[in-house]
XYZ file of C-alpha atoms in Angstrom:
206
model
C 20.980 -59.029 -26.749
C 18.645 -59.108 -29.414
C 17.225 -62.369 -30.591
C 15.593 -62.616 -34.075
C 14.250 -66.080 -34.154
C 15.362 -69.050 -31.792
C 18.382 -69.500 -34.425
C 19.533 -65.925 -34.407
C 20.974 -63.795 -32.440
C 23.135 -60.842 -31.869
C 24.955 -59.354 -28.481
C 26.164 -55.815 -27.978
C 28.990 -55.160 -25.356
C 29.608 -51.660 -24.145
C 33.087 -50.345 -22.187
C 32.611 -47.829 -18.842
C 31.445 -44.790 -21.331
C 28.978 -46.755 -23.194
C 30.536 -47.299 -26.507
C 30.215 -50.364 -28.360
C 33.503 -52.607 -28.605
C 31.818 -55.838 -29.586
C 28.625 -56.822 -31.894
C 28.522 -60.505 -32.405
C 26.113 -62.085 -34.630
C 25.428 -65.863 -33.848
C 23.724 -68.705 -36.000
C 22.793 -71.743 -34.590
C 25.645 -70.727 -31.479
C 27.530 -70.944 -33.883
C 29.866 -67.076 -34.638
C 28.352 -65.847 -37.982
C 30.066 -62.890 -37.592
C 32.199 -60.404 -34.438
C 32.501 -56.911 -35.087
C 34.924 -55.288 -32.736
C 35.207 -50.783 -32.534
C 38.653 -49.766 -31.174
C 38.443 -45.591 -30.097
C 41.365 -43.414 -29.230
C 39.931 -40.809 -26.530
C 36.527 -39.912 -28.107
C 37.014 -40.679 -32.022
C 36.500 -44.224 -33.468
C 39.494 -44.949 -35.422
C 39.481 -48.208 -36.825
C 36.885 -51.700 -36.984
C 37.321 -55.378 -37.562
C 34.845 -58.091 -38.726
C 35.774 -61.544 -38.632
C 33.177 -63.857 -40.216
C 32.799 -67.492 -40.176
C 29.961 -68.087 -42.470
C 29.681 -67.936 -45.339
C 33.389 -67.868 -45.621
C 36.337 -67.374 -43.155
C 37.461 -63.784 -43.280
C 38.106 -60.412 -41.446
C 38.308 -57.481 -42.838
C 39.961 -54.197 -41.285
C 38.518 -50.931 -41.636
C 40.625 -47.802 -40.573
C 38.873 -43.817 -40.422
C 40.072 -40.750 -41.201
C 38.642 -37.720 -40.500
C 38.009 -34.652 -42.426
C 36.237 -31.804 -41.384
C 32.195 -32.923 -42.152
C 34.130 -35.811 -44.110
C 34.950 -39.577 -42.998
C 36.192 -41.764 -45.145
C 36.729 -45.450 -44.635
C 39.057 -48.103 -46.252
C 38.840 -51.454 -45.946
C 40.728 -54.588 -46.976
C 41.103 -58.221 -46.062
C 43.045 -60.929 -44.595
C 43.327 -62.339 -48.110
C 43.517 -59.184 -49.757
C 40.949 -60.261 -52.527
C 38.319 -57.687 -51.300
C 39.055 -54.109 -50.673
C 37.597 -50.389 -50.991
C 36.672 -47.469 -49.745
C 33.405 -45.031 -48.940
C 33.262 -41.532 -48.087
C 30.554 -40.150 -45.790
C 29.227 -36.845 -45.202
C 28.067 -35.803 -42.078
C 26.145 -31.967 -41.608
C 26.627 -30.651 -38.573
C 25.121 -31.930 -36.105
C 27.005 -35.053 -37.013
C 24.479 -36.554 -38.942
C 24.953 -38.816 -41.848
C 23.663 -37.175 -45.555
C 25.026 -38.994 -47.617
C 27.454 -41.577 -48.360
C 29.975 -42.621 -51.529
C 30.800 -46.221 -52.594
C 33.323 -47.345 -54.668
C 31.512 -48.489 -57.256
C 30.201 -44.960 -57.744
C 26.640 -46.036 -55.753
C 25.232 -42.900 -53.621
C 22.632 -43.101 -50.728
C 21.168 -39.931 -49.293
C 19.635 -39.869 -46.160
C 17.066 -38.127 -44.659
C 16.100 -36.798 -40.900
C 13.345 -35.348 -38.509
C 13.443 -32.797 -36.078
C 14.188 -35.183 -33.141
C 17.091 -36.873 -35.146
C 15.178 -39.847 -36.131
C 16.002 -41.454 -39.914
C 12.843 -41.149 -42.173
C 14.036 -41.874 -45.231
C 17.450 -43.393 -47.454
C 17.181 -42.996 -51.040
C 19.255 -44.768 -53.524
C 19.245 -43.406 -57.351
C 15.487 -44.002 -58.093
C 14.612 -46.523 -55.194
C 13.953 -45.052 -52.059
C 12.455 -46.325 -48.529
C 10.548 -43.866 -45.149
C 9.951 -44.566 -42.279
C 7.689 -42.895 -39.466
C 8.515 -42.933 -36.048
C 6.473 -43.203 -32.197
C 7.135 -40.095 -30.456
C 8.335 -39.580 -27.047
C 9.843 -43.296 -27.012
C 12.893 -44.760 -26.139
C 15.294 -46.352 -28.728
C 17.190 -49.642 -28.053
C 20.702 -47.583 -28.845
C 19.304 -44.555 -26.996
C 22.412 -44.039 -24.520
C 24.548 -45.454 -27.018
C 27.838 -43.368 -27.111
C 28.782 -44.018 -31.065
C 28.378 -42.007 -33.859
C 25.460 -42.024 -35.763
C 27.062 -42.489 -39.144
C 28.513 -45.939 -37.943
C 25.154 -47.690 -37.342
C 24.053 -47.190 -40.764
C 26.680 -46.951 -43.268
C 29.568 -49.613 -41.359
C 27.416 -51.814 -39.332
C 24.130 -51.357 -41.333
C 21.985 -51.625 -38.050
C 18.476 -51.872 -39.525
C 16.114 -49.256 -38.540
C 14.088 -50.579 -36.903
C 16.898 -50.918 -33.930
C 15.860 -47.544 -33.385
C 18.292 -45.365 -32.010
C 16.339 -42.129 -31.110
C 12.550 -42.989 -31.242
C 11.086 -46.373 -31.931
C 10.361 -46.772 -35.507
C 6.574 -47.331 -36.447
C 6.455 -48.017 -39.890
C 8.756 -48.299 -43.074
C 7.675 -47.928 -46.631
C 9.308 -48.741 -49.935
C 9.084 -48.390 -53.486
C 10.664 -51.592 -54.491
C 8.710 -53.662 -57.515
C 5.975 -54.681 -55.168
C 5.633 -51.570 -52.751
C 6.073 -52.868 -49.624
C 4.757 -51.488 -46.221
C 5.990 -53.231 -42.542
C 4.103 -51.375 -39.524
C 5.698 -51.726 -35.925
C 4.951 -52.574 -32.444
C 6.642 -52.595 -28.996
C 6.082 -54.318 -25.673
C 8.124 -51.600 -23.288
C 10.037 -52.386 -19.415
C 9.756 -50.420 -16.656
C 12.825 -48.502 -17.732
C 10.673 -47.552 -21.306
C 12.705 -49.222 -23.088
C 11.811 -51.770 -25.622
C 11.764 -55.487 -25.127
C 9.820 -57.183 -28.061
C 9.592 -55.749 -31.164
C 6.373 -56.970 -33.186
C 6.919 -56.871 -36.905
C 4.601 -57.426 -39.325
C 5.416 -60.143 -41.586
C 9.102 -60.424 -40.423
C 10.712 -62.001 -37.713
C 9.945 -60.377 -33.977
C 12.520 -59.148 -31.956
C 12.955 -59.952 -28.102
C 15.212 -57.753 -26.551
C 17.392 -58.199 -23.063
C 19.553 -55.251 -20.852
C 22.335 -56.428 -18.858
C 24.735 -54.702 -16.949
């Protein structure tokens, strides 16, 4: 569980081989938003998001699989929104770079130890540094990589390798957010210290 304020709050539920098959996203207690993964043997095949704010949706997003190649479509309930991205993974599985619709392109960029250090988008572009030898929240997580960032958009700061330090971009106003973590006895995080954005207190359960 990782709360973001007293208002906000989101839970992740795992099966027995530590895949995610439920991220809900609550306002107020109230469902903003439940994202649920179905997987046939080791592959993720297909996602749905049903939102309650700011309107009453879900849209269904099915995979397919091409050799360093997923694509993703998605439409819903209503059928007034629907589309399509490609990814492409190198090969360790990695995302590079992924395809909207709308012809939009993001490129991303990695570290030796797997860790995300920097998306770039046309002429915009944001980096991040990283604390070595540290323990991300989504660590154990079994889920590909690609999903966190270009489906889900976890931010990066819910690290999944190493704990993110810093993040730098060159919007209008460069702006530069520097990190700090309050660790269990496991080494895991449980309060993320941002500066100038909300912190982040962060709960295991089994």
């Amino acid at each position: 569980k990782i709360t973001r304020d007293y208002r906000r709050y989101e839970t992740f539920k795992y099966d027995d081989q530590d895949r995610i098959i439920l991220h809900s996203s609550k306002l107020d207690n109230y469902r903003w938003k439940d994202i649920s993964f179905k997987y046939s043997n080791d592959t993720l095949v297909s996602m749905q998001s049903v939102g309650d704010w700011p309107t009453k949706d879900t849209i269904f997003y099915t995979f397919i699989y091409s050799s360093n190649e997923v694509r993703y479509d998605y439409t819903t309930t209503k059928g007034d929104i629907s589309g399509y991205a490609i990814l492409k993974l190198d090969n360790n599985g990695l995302l590079v770079e992924d395809l909207l619709e709308n012809g939009t392109k993001r490129e991303y960029f990695y570290d030796s130890n797997n860790n995300l250090i920097k998306i770039k988008v046309g002429n915009w572009e944001e980096n991040y540094s990283y604390y070595a030898n540290t323990n991300g929240i989504f660590k154990n997580v079994n889920m590909p990589q690609w999903a966190f960032y270009s489906v889900i958009y976890a931010r990066p700061q819910n690290s999944i390798f190493n704990n993110m330090s810093k993040s730098v971009n060159n919007s209008s106003t460069q702006n530069t957010f520097n990190y700090a973590y309050k660790y269990n006895s496991d080494g895991y995080p449980v309060i993320m210290y941002g500066e100038g954005q909300d912190d982040l207190d962060i709960e295991y359960t089994k």
